[in-house]
Amino acid sequence: MACMIPTGFRALPLSITQLSLAAVLQCGQSFRWNVFPLFSDGAFQDNLFPTHEYRLCLRDRVVCLRQTPDILFYRSVLPGPPPLPSEDVLREQETLAWLRDYFQLDVDLIELYEQWGKRDPVFRNCRERFAGIRMLRQEPFENLISFICSSNNNIVRITKMVKTLCKHYSPALLSLPPPTDAECSSASDASLEVESYHPFPPPSILAASDISATLRTLGFGYRAEFVQKTAKMLVDAHASEQLGHASLEPAEKWLCTLRQMSTSEAREELLKFMGVGRKVADCVLLMSLDKKEVIPVDTHVHQIAVKHYGISSSSKAKGNMTSKLYDEVSSKLAAVWGDYAGWAHSVLFTSDLKAFASYGLPSPSQSPSVKERTPKKSCRSEIVSGLATPPATPTPQSSSSKRKRAIIKASSKDGELDLLPSVNDGLNMADRVKRRRRAAVTKAAEISVVA
DNA sequence: ATGCAACCTTCC
DNA sequence: GAAGGTTGCA
């Protein structure tokens, strides 16, 4: 009984233990997927029918996905008239190629879960309930801007902001009605309302000087300046490069080249941007730059580390994340999980999202907020003073923000990695540039230690 | 070099 | 007051 393929979709055999759309697309990696419940009541719970459709607008097409425990259904919609059957085959081949890349389907998640389970008893506890959580491979620019918006913010609002950004600064690629399931008559009837789909805006658009003021009115708060300035830094630094009319702007292509760099070198580059500190940089490294071992440490990951992995909750008085504490948590967890530590971190992180307690339920729309977490008790009560002892870990890399402006101006972007001696002397204001270059060396040493 | 307030807004 | 922090200044 397999002929349950929704009309217009193609079927890719794929276990939900390898990929759970419900988990991965709503756990705060990407903020741009649209989610549609397919059935208004719980009529079909036999797992033969997908319960949701997920849609994402790419540059040239809208990708639509549905899922059963064993099959991933996919189709794509392009602007213009319906394609000829021959064209359609090609397009869906392209879409399939995109899927493999975006979901990194060549990585065997079962094997990873197995390894993490062997290494970590804590992981073994949550892996049953939260299978199929893997890292997406996103576009770096979108990822960067999205996580600049994430600072001091929650998933619900980040999602609103990112979608607002697209609606305002990117023309609609096409419009679609909400999904209706032809096989099942219980399709949504009342909503004939079509919705427009917008790609993520390119750097050149967001770099315009008047953008930040507008973003303020759109509710971005202080992040408005960060977004505009980062986009401008990016465009200014890479405007000279060939401006072929390809789908990606030079600045976006350059961001992709960070994938070829070492983790620490790529991080150094990211830290130059306004609104990008260690945590945001690490998110981008992990989620779009192939740095699978990187563990972004936020307050929540910190809580997990304190609760389950023996990190002392001694952050002075207030629970603020110091650079030192960040490294302590990050290296501890990296040691526990190994090579794909960043991926493992995502499983733990997602498993703690309270909203996912109601996974298979028919109507997730009733709980649009994905941000709530399991009740966490404030660990402030147990303030141990300076017991945070022996990190012995290599040097952190402070993201002294004062550098950010100057460096961008001064740095010619290629062929400048002069290998200065990695001495730890006192650093004046004037030495910050030097210090930045030196960082590459320091971090290189760091890598070998971690590895 | 470390520590801390301020920052925009929304939601619990 | 906290939300998946970062910045700028003591």
CSV table of C-alpha atoms (C1' of nucleotides) in Angstrom, one decimal:
chain,number,residue,atom,x,y,z
A,1,MET,CA,0.0,0.0,0.0
A,2,ALA,CA,2.3,2.6,-1.2
A,3,CYS,CA,0.5,4.6,-3.8
A,4,MET,CA,-0.2,7.4,-1.3
A,5,ILE,CA,2.0,9.9,-3.1
A,6,PRO,CA,0.4,13.3,-3.0
A,7,THR,CA,-0.3,14.7,-6.4
A,8,GLY,CA,2.5,16.7,-7.8
A,9,PHE,CA,5.0,15.3,-5.4
A,10,ARG,CA,7.9,12.9,-5.9
A,11,ALA,CA,8.9,10.4,-3.3
A,12,LEU,CA,12.3,9.9,-1.8
A,13,PRO,CA,12.7,6.9,0.5
A,14,LEU,CA,14.1,8.3,3.7
A,15,SER,CA,13.6,7.3,7.3
A,16,ILE,CA,12.2,9.8,9.7
A,17,THR,CA,15.1,8.8,12.0
A,18,GLN,CA,17.4,10.2,9.4
A,19,LEU,CA,15.4,13.4,9.1
A,20,SER,CA,12.5,14.8,11.1
A,21,LEU,CA,11.2,17.8,9.3
A,22,ALA,CA,9.0,18.7,12.3
A,23,ALA,CA,12.0,18.9,14.5
A,24,VAL,CA,14.6,20.3,12.2
A,25,LEU,CA,12.7,23.0,10.5
A,26,GLN,CA,11.3,24.4,13.6
A,27,CYS,CA,14.1,24.2,16.1
A,28,GLY,CA,15.6,27.5,15.4
A,29,GLN,CA,18.1,26.7,12.7
A,30,SER,CA,16.2,28.3,9.9
A,31,PHE,CA,13.5,30.8,10.5
A,32,ARG,CA,12.0,31.0,7.0
A,33,TRP,CA,10.1,27.8,6.5
A,34,ASN,CA,6.3,28.0,6.3
A,35,VAL,CA,4.4,25.2,8.1
A,36,PHE,CA,0.9,24.1,7.0
A,37,PRO,CA,-1.2,21.5,8.9
A,38,LEU,CA,-2.8,19.2,6.4
A,39,PHE,CA,-5.7,17.9,8.5
A,40,SER,CA,-7.9,19.8,10.7
A,41,ASP,CA,-8.8,16.9,12.9
A,42,GLY,CA,-6.9,13.8,13.9
A,43,ALA,CA,-8.7,11.7,11.4
A,44,PHE,CA,-5.6,10.0,10.0
A,45,GLN,CA,-3.1,9.0,12.6
A,46,ASP,CA,-2.0,5.8,11.0
A,47,ASN,CA,1.2,7.3,9.7
A,48,LEU,CA,0.3,6.7,6.1
A,49,PHE,CA,-0.5,10.4,5.5
A,50,PRO,CA,1.8,13.3,6.1
A,51,THR,CA,0.4,15.7,8.6
A,52,HIS,CA,2.1,18.8,7.5
A,53,GLU,CA,3.5,20.5,4.5
A,54,TYR,CA,6.6,22.7,4.8
A,55,ARG,CA,7.6,25.3,2.2
A,56,LEU,CA,10.7,27.4,1.6
A,57,CYS,CA,11.3,30.0,-1.0
A,58,LEU,CA,14.6,29.7,-2.7
A,59,ARG,CA,16.0,32.1,-5.3
A,60,ASP,CA,14.2,30.5,-8.2
A,61,ARG,CA,11.6,28.2,-6.8
A,62,VAL,CA,9.5,27.3,-3.8
A,63,VAL,CA,10.3,23.9,-2.4
A,64,CYS,CA,7.4,22.0,-0.8
A,65,LEU,CA,7.9,19.0,1.5
A,66,ARG,CA,5.8,16.4,3.2
A,67,GLN,CA,6.9,13.4,5.2
A,68,THR,CA,5.8,10.0,6.5
A,69,PRO,CA,8.0,7.8,8.6
A,70,ASP,CA,9.6,6.3,5.6
A,71,ILE,CA,9.2,8.7,2.7
A,72,LEU,CA,10.1,12.3,2.1
A,73,PHE,CA,7.8,13.9,-0.5
A,74,TYR,CA,9.1,16.8,-2.4
A,75,ARG,CA,8.0,19.1,-5.2
A,76,SER,CA,9.0,22.6,-6.4
A,77,VAL,CA,7.1,25.4,-7.9
A,78,LEU,CA,8.7,27.9,-10.3
A,79,PRO,CA,7.3,31.2,-11.5
A,80,GLY,CA,5.8,31.2,-15.0
A,81,PRO,CA,3.5,28.8,-16.8
A,82,PRO,CA,3.4,25.1,-15.9
A,83,PRO,CA,6.5,23.3,-17.2
A,84,LEU,CA,6.4,20.7,-19.9
A,85,PRO,CA,6.9,17.2,-18.5
A,86,SER,CA,10.5,17.1,-19.8
A,87,GLU,CA,11.3,20.4,-18.0
A,88,ASP,CA,9.6,19.1,-15.0
A,89,VAL,CA,11.9,16.1,-14.7
A,90,LEU,CA,14.9,18.3,-14.9
A,91,ARG,CA,13.6,20.7,-12.3
A,92,GLU,CA,12.8,18.0,-9.8
A,93,GLN,CA,16.3,16.6,-10.3
A,94,GLU,CA,17.6,20.0,-9.4
A,95,THR,CA,15.3,20.1,-6.4
A,96,LEU,CA,16.5,16.7,-5.3
A,97,ALA,CA,20.1,17.8,-5.6
A,98,TRP,CA,19.3,20.8,-3.4
A,99,LEU,CA,17.6,18.6,-0.9
A,100,ARG,CA,20.6,16.3,-0.6
A,101,ASP,CA,22.8,19.3,0.0
A,102,TYR,CA,20.5,21.3,2.3
A,103,PHE,CA,19.7,18.3,4.5
A,104,GLN,CA,23.2,16.9,4.2
A,105,LEU,CA,21.7,13.5,3.4
A,106,ASP,CA,25.1,11.9,2.8
A,107,VAL,CA,25.7,12.1,6.5
A,108,ASP,CA,24.3,9.0,8.3
A,109,LEU,CA,22.5,10.3,11.3
A,110,ILE,CA,21.8,6.8,12.6
A,111,GLU,CA,25.5,6.2,12.9
A,112,LEU,CA,26.1,9.5,14.6
A,113,TYR,CA,23.4,8.8,17.2
A,114,GLU,CA,25.0,5.5,17.8
A,115,GLN,CA,28.4,7.1,18.4
A,116,TRP,CA,27.0,9.8,20.6
A,117,GLY,CA,25.1,7.2,22.6
A,118,LYS,CA,28.3,5.3,23.3
A,119,ARG,CA,30.1,8.4,24.3
A,120,ASP,CA,27.4,10.0,26.4
A,121,PRO,CA,24.8,8.5,28.8
A,122,VAL,CA,23.0,11.8,28.8
A,123,PHE,CA,22.5,11.6,25.1
A,124,ARG,CA,21.1,8.1,25.4
A,125,ASN,CA,18.2,9.5,27.4
A,126,CYS,CA,16.9,11.9,24.8
A,127,ARG,CA,17.7,10.1,21.6
A,128,GLU,CA,14.7,8.0,21.6
A,129,ARG,CA,12.3,10.8,21.8
A,130,PHE,CA,14.2,13.0,19.4
A,131,ALA,CA,15.3,11.2,16.4
A,132,GLY,CA,16.0,12.7,13.0
A,133,ILE,CA,17.6,15.9,14.3
A,134,ARG,CA,20.3,17.0,11.9
A,135,MET,CA,22.1,20.1,10.9
A,136,LEU,CA,20.9,22.0,7.9
A,137,ARG,CA,23.4,23.4,5.4
A,138,GLN,CA,22.1,26.9,4.9
A,139,GLU,CA,23.1,29.8,2.8
A,140,PRO,CA,25.7,31.8,4.8
A,141,PHE,CA,24.3,35.3,4.2
A,142,GLU,CA,20.8,34.4,5.3
A,143,ASN,CA,22.2,32.5,8.2
A,144,LEU,CA,24.4,35.4,9.2
A,145,ILE,CA,21.7,38.0,9.1
A,146,SER,CA,19.2,35.7,10.8
A,147,PHE,CA,21.4,35.1,13.7
A,148,ILE,CA,22.4,38.7,14.0
A,149,CYS,CA,18.7,39.2,14.7
A,150,SER,CA,18.8,36.4,17.2
A,151,SER,CA,20.7,38.3,19.9
A,152,ASN,CA,18.8,38.7,23.1
A,153,ASN,CA,15.7,37.5,21.3
A,154,ASN,CA,13.4,34.5,21.0
A,155,ILE,CA,12.6,32.2,18.2
A,156,VAL,CA,9.1,33.5,17.6
A,157,ARG,CA,10.2,37.0,17.1
A,158,ILE,CA,13.3,36.1,15.2
A,159,THR,CA,11.0,34.3,12.8
A,160,LYS,CA,8.8,37.3,12.4
A,161,MET,CA,11.7,39.5,11.8
A,162,VAL,CA,13.3,37.3,9.2
A,163,LYS,CA,10.0,36.9,7.3
A,164,THR,CA,9.4,40.7,7.5
A,165,LEU,CA,12.8,41.2,6.0
A,166,CYS,CA,12.0,39.0,3.1
A,167,LYS,CA,8.6,40.6,2.5
A,168,HIS,CA,9.9,44.1,2.6
A,169,TYR,CA,13.2,43.8,0.7
A,170,SER,CA,12.7,41.0,-1.7
A,171,PRO,CA,10.1,41.0,-4.5
A,172,ALA,CA,7.7,38.1,-4.5
A,173,LEU,CA,8.9,35.2,-6.6
A,174,LEU,CA,5.4,33.8,-6.9
A,175,SER,CA,2.2,33.3,-5.0
A,176,LEU,CA,0.6,30.0,-3.9
A,177,PRO,CA,-2.5,29.0,-2.2
A,178,PRO,CA,-2.1,26.9,1.0
A,179,PRO,CA,-1.8,23.2,0.4
A,180,THR,CA,-4.8,21.1,-0.2
A,181,ASP,CA,-4.7,17.4,-0.2
A,182,ALA,CA,-6.5,16.0,-3.3
A,183,GLU,CA,-6.6,12.5,-1.9
A,184,CYS,CA,-8.4,13.6,1.2
A,185,SER,CA,-11.5,15.6,1.0
A,186,SER,CA,-10.9,17.3,4.3
A,187,ALA,CA,-8.7,19.9,2.7
A,188,SER,CA,-8.8,23.4,4.0
A,189,ASP,CA,-11.7,25.0,2.2
A,190,ALA,CA,-12.2,28.4,3.7
A,191,SER,CA,-8.8,29.7,2.8
A,192,LEU,CA,-8.6,30.4,-0.8
A,193,GLU,CA,-6.1,33.1,0.1
A,194,VAL,CA,-2.9,32.9,-1.8
A,195,GLU,CA,0.3,33.8,-0.2
A,196,SER,CA,3.4,35.4,-1.7
A,197,TYR,CA,6.8,33.8,-1.4
A,198,HIS,CA,9.9,35.9,-1.1
A,199,PRO,CA,13.5,34.8,-1.3
A,200,PHE,CA,16.0,36.1,1.2
A,201,PRO,CA,17.2,39.6,0.2
A,202,PRO,CA,20.7,39.9,-1.1
A,203,PRO,CA,23.5,41.9,0.6
A,204,SER,CA,23.3,44.8,-1.8
A,205,ILE,CA,19.7,45.5,-0.9
A,206,LEU,CA,20.3,45.4,2.9
A,207,ALA,CA,23.4,47.5,2.7
A,208,ALA,CA,21.5,50.6,1.7
A,209,SER,CA,21.9,53.3,4.3
A,210,ASP,CA,18.2,54.0,4.8
A,211,ILE,CA,17.5,50.4,5.7
A,212,SER,CA,18.3,50.6,9.3
A,213,ALA,CA,15.8,53.3,10.0
A,214,THR,CA,13.1,51.3,8.3
A,215,LEU,CA,14.1,48.2,10.1
A,216,ARG,CA,13.6,50.1,13.3
A,217,THR,CA,10.1,50.8,12.5
A,218,LEU,CA,9.6,47.2,11.6
A,219,GLY,CA,10.5,46.2,15.1
A,220,PHE,CA,14.1,45.1,14.7
A,221,GLY,CA,15.2,47.3,17.6
A,222,TYR,CA,18.9,47.8,18.0
A,223,ARG,CA,19.6,44.9,15.6
A,224,ALA,CA,18.5,47.2,12.7
A,225,GLU,CA,21.9,48.9,12.6
A,226,PHE,CA,23.7,45.6,12.9
A,227,VAL,CA,21.9,44.1,9.9
A,228,GLN,CA,22.5,47.2,7.7
A,229,LYS,CA,26.1,47.7,8.8
A,230,THR,CA,27.0,44.0,8.3
A,231,ALA,CA,25.5,44.0,4.9
A,232,LYS,CA,27.4,47.2,4.0
A,233,MET,CA,30.7,45.8,5.3
A,234,LEU,CA,30.2,42.8,3.2
A,235,VAL,CA,29.3,44.7,0.0
A,236,ASP,CA,32.0,47.2,0.4
A,237,ALA,CA,34.6,44.6,0.9
A,238,HIS,CA,33.6,42.5,-2.1
A,239,ALA,CA,32.1,44.9,-4.6
A,240,SER,CA,35.2,44.8,-6.8
A,241,GLU,CA,35.0,41.1,-7.4
A,242,GLN,CA,33.4,40.0,-10.6
A,243,LEU,CA,29.8,40.9,-10.7
A,244,GLY,CA,28.5,38.2,-12.9
A,245,HIS,CA,24.8,38.0,-13.0
A,246,ALA,CA,24.9,34.7,-11.4
A,247,SER,CA,22.4,33.9,-8.6
A,248,LEU,CA,24.8,34.8,-5.9
A,249,GLU,CA,26.4,38.2,-5.3
A,250,PRO,CA,30.1,38.5,-4.8
A,251,ALA,CA,29.7,39.0,-1.1
A,252,GLU,CA,27.6,35.9,-0.8
A,253,LYS,CA,30.2,33.9,-2.8
A,254,TRP,CA,32.9,35.2,-0.5
A,255,LEU,CA,31.0,34.0,2.5
A,256,CYS,CA,30.8,30.6,0.9
A,257,THR,CA,34.6,30.5,0.6
A,258,LEU,CA,34.8,30.5,4.4
A,259,ARG,CA,33.8,26.9,4.1
A,260,GLN,CA,37.3,26.2,2.8
A,261,MET,CA,39.0,27.9,5.6
A,262,SER,CA,39.8,26.5,9.0
A,263,THR,CA,37.3,26.9,11.8
A,264,SER,CA,39.3,29.5,13.6
A,265,GLU,CA,40.1,31.5,10.5
A,266,ALA,CA,36.5,31.5,9.4
A,267,ARG,CA,35.4,32.6,12.9
A,268,GLU,CA,37.9,35.4,12.8
A,269,GLU,CA,36.3,36.7,9.6
A,270,LEU,CA,32.8,36.4,11.0
A,271,LEU,CA,33.7,38.2,14.2
A,272,LYS,CA,34.5,41.4,12.2
A,273,PHE,CA,30.9,42.0,11.4
A,274,MET,CA,28.7,44.3,13.5
A,275,GLY,CA,26.4,42.4,15.7
A,276,VAL,CA,28.4,39.2,15.5
A,277,GLY,CA,30.0,37.9,18.7
A,278,ARG,CA,31.3,34.5,19.5
A,279,LYS,CA,27.9,32.9,19.8
A,280,VAL,CA,26.5,34.2,16.5
A,281,ALA,CA,29.7,33.4,14.7
A,282,ASP,CA,29.6,29.9,16.0
A,283,CYS,CA,26.0,29.5,14.8
A,284,VAL,CA,27.0,30.5,11.3
A,285,LEU,CA,30.1,28.3,11.4
A,286,LEU,CA,28.0,25.3,12.4
A,287,MET,CA,24.8,25.9,10.3
A,288,SER,CA,26.1,27.2,7.0
A,289,LEU,CA,29.9,26.8,6.9
A,290,ASP,CA,30.4,23.1,7.4
A,291,LYS,CA,32.0,23.4,10.8
A,292,LYS,CA,30.3,20.4,12.3
A,293,GLU,CA,32.4,20.3,15.5
A,294,VAL,CA,31.5,23.9,16.6
A,295,ILE,CA,29.2,24.2,19.6
A,296,PRO,CA,27.5,27.6,20.0
A,297,VAL,CA,27.1,28.3,23.6
A,298,ASP,CA,24.1,30.4,24.7
A,299,THR,CA,22.6,30.7,28.1
A,300,HIS,CA,20.5,27.6,27.5
A,301,VAL,CA,23.4,25.4,26.4
A,302,HIS,CA,25.1,26.7,29.4
A,303,GLN,CA,22.3,25.5,31.6
A,304,ILE,CA,22.5,22.1,30.0
A,305,ALA,CA,26.2,22.0,30.6
A,306,VAL,CA,25.8,22.9,34.2
A,307,LYS,CA,23.0,20.4,34.7
A,308,HIS,CA,24.3,17.4,33.0
A,309,TYR,CA,28.0,17.9,32.2
A,310,GLY,CA,29.6,19.1,35.3
A,311,ILE,CA,30.2,22.7,34.4
A,312,SER,CA,30.3,24.8,37.5
A,313,SER,CA,27.7,27.4,37.6
A,314,SER,CA,30.0,30.0,39.0
A,315,SER,CA,29.5,32.8,36.6
A,316,LYS,CA,30.2,35.5,39.1
A,317,ALA,CA,27.0,37.2,40.1
A,318,LYS,CA,24.9,37.5,37.1
A,319,GLY,CA,24.6,34.7,34.6
A,320,ASN,CA,26.4,36.5,31.9
A,321,MET,CA,28.5,34.5,29.5
A,322,THR,CA,32.1,35.4,29.7
A,323,SER,CA,34.6,34.5,27.0
A,324,LYS,CA,36.3,32.2,29.4
A,325,LEU,CA,33.1,30.4,30.4
A,326,TYR,CA,32.1,30.1,26.8
A,327,ASP,CA,35.3,28.2,26.0
A,328,GLU,CA,34.9,26.1,29.1
A,329,VAL,CA,31.5,25.0,28.1
A,330,SER,CA,32.3,24.6,24.5
A,331,SER,CA,35.4,22.6,24.9
A,332,LYS,CA,33.9,20.4,27.5
A,333,LEU,CA,31.0,19.4,25.3
A,334,ALA,CA,33.2,19.0,22.3
A,335,ALA,CA,35.3,16.5,24.3
A,336,VAL,CA,32.2,14.6,25.1
A,337,TRP,CA,30.7,14.4,21.7
A,338,GLY,CA,33.7,14.4,19.4
A,339,ASP,CA,33.9,15.1,15.8
A,340,TYR,CA,30.3,16.0,15.1
A,341,ALA,CA,29.8,17.8,18.4
A,342,GLY,CA,27.9,20.6,16.9
A,343,TRP,CA,25.4,18.3,15.5
A,344,ALA,CA,25.0,16.5,18.8
A,345,HIS,CA,24.5,19.8,20.6
A,346,SER,CA,21.6,20.5,18.3
A,347,VAL,CA,19.9,17.3,19.3
A,348,LEU,CA,20.2,18.2,23.0
A,349,PHE,CA,19.2,21.7,22.4
A,350,THR,CA,16.1,20.8,20.3
A,351,SER,CA,15.1,18.1,22.7
A,352,ASP,CA,14.8,20.7,25.3
A,353,LEU,CA,12.4,22.7,23.3
A,354,LYS,CA,9.2,22.3,25.2
A,355,ALA,CA,7.0,22.6,22.2
A,356,PHE,CA,8.3,19.4,20.8
A,357,ALA,CA,6.7,17.5,23.5
A,358,SER,CA,3.7,17.6,21.2
A,359,TYR,CA,5.3,16.4,18.1
A,360,GLY,CA,2.8,14.1,16.4
A,361,LEU,CA,-0.2,16.0,17.4
A,362,PRO,CA,-2.5,17.0,14.6
A,363,SER,CA,-2.6,20.7,15.2
A,364,PRO,CA,0.6,22.3,16.1
A,365,SER,CA,-0.8,25.6,15.0
A,366,GLN,CA,-2.5,25.8,18.3
A,367,SER,CA,0.9,26.2,19.8
A,368,PRO,CA,2.6,28.6,17.4
A,369,SER,CA,5.2,29.4,19.9
A,370,VAL,CA,8.2,27.1,19.5
A,371,LYS,CA,10.2,29.0,22.0
A,372,GLU,CA,9.2,27.7,25.3
A,373,ARG,CA,11.5,25.4,27.0
A,374,THR,CA,11.2,22.9,29.7
A,375,PRO,CA,10.9,24.5,33.1
A,376,LYS,CA,14.4,25.5,34.1
A,377,LYS,CA,15.2,26.5,37.5
A,378,SER,CA,17.5,29.3,37.8
A,379,CYS,CA,20.8,28.1,38.7
A,380,ARG,CA,21.6,31.4,40.3
A,381,SER,CA,20.8,30.0,43.7
A,382,GLU,CA,24.0,28.1,43.7
A,383,ILE,CA,26.5,30.7,43.2
A,384,VAL,CA,29.8,29.2,43.8
A,385,SER,CA,32.5,31.8,43.7
A,386,GLY,CA,35.6,31.5,41.7
A,387,LEU,CA,35.8,27.8,41.7
A,388,ALA,CA,35.9,27.8,38.0
A,389,THR,CA,39.3,26.3,38.0
A,390,PRO,CA,41.5,24.8,35.4
A,391,PRO,CA,40.4,25.4,31.9
A,392,ALA,CA,43.9,24.8,30.7
A,393,THR,CA,42.2,25.2,27.4
A,394,PRO,CA,43.8,27.4,24.8
A,395,THR,CA,43.2,31.0,24.5
A,396,PRO,CA,39.7,32.3,23.8
A,397,GLN,CA,39.4,34.8,21.0
A,398,SER,CA,37.9,38.0,22.3
A,399,SER,CA,35.8,39.7,19.7
A,400,SER,CA,36.9,43.1,20.8
A,401,SER,CA,34.4,45.0,18.8
A,402,LYS,CA,36.4,48.1,18.5
A,403,ARG,CA,38.3,46.5,15.8
A,404,LYS,CA,35.4,45.8,13.7
A,405,ARG,CA,35.2,49.1,11.9
A,406,ALA,CA,38.8,49.7,11.5
A,407,ILE,CA,39.8,46.3,10.3
A,408,ILE,CA,37.3,46.2,7.6
A,409,LYS,CA,38.7,49.4,6.2
A,410,ALA,CA,42.3,48.4,6.5
A,411,SER,CA,42.1,44.8,5.4
A,412,SER,CA,42.8,43.9,1.9
A,413,LYS,CA,41.1,40.6,1.8
A,414,ASP,CA,43.5,38.3,0.1
A,415,GLY,CA,47.0,37.0,0.8
A,416,GLU,CA,47.7,38.8,4.0
A,417,LEU,CA,48.0,36.0,6.5
A,418,ASP,CA,51.5,37.0,7.7
A,419,LEU,CA,52.7,34.6,10.3
A,420,LEU,CA,53.6,36.8,13.2
A,421,PRO,CA,55.0,35.2,16.3
A,422,SER,CA,52.2,34.1,18.6
A,423,VAL,CA,53.4,35.9,21.6
A,424,ASN,CA,51.1,36.9,24.4
A,425,ASP,CA,52.2,40.4,25.2
A,426,GLY,CA,50.1,43.3,26.3
A,427,LEU,CA,48.1,44.7,23.6
A,428,ASN,CA,47.6,48.4,23.1
A,429,MET,CA,44.8,49.9,21.1
A,430,ALA,CA,47.3,50.3,18.4
A,431,ASP,CA,48.1,46.7,18.3
A,432,ARG,CA,44.7,45.4,17.7
A,433,VAL,CA,45.2,44.9,14.0
A,434,LYS,CA,48.3,42.9,14.6
A,435,ARG,CA,46.6,41.0,17.2
A,436,ARG,CA,43.9,40.0,14.8
A,437,ARG,CA,46.4,38.6,12.4
A,438,ARG,CA,48.2,36.8,15.1
A,439,ALA,CA,44.9,35.2,16.0
A,440,ALA,CA,45.1,33.0,13.0
A,441,VAL,CA,48.2,31.4,14.3
A,442,THR,CA,46.9,31.1,17.8
A,443,LYS,CA,43.8,29.5,16.6
A,444,ALA,CA,45.7,27.1,14.4
A,445,ALA,CA,47.4,25.9,17.5
A,446,GLU,CA,44.1,25.6,19.1
A,447,ILE,CA,42.8,23.3,16.4
A,448,SER,CA,45.6,20.9,16.8
A,449,VAL,CA,44.8,20.7,20.5
A,450,VAL,CA,41.2,20.1,20.0
A,451,ALA,CA,41.9,17.5,17.4
B,1,DA,C1',42.1,42.0,30.4
B,2,DT,C1',37.6,41.3,32.8
B,3,DG,C1',33.2,43.2,34.2
B,4,DC,C1',28.9,45.5,33.5
B,5,DA,C1',25.1,48.4,31.9
B,6,DA,C1',22.5,49.5,27.9
B,7,DC,C1',20.1,48.0,24.1
B,8,DC,C1',14.7,47.3,21.1
B,9,DT,C1',10.6,44.5,21.6
B,10,DT,C1',7.6,40.9,22.7
B,11,DC,C1',6.0,37.4,25.5
B,12,DC,C1',5.3,34.6,29.9
C,1,DG,C1',12.1,39.7,33.8
C,2,DA,C1',13.8,36.9,30.2
C,3,DA,C1',14.3,35.9,25.3
C,4,DG,C1',19.6,31.2,21.8
C,5,DG,C1',24.0,38.4,22.9
C,6,DT,C1',26.8,42.2,21.4
C,7,DT,C1',28.7,46.6,22.1
C,8,DG,C1',31.1,50.2,24.3
C,9,DC,C1',33.0,51.8,28.3
C,10,DA,C1',34.8,51.5,33.0
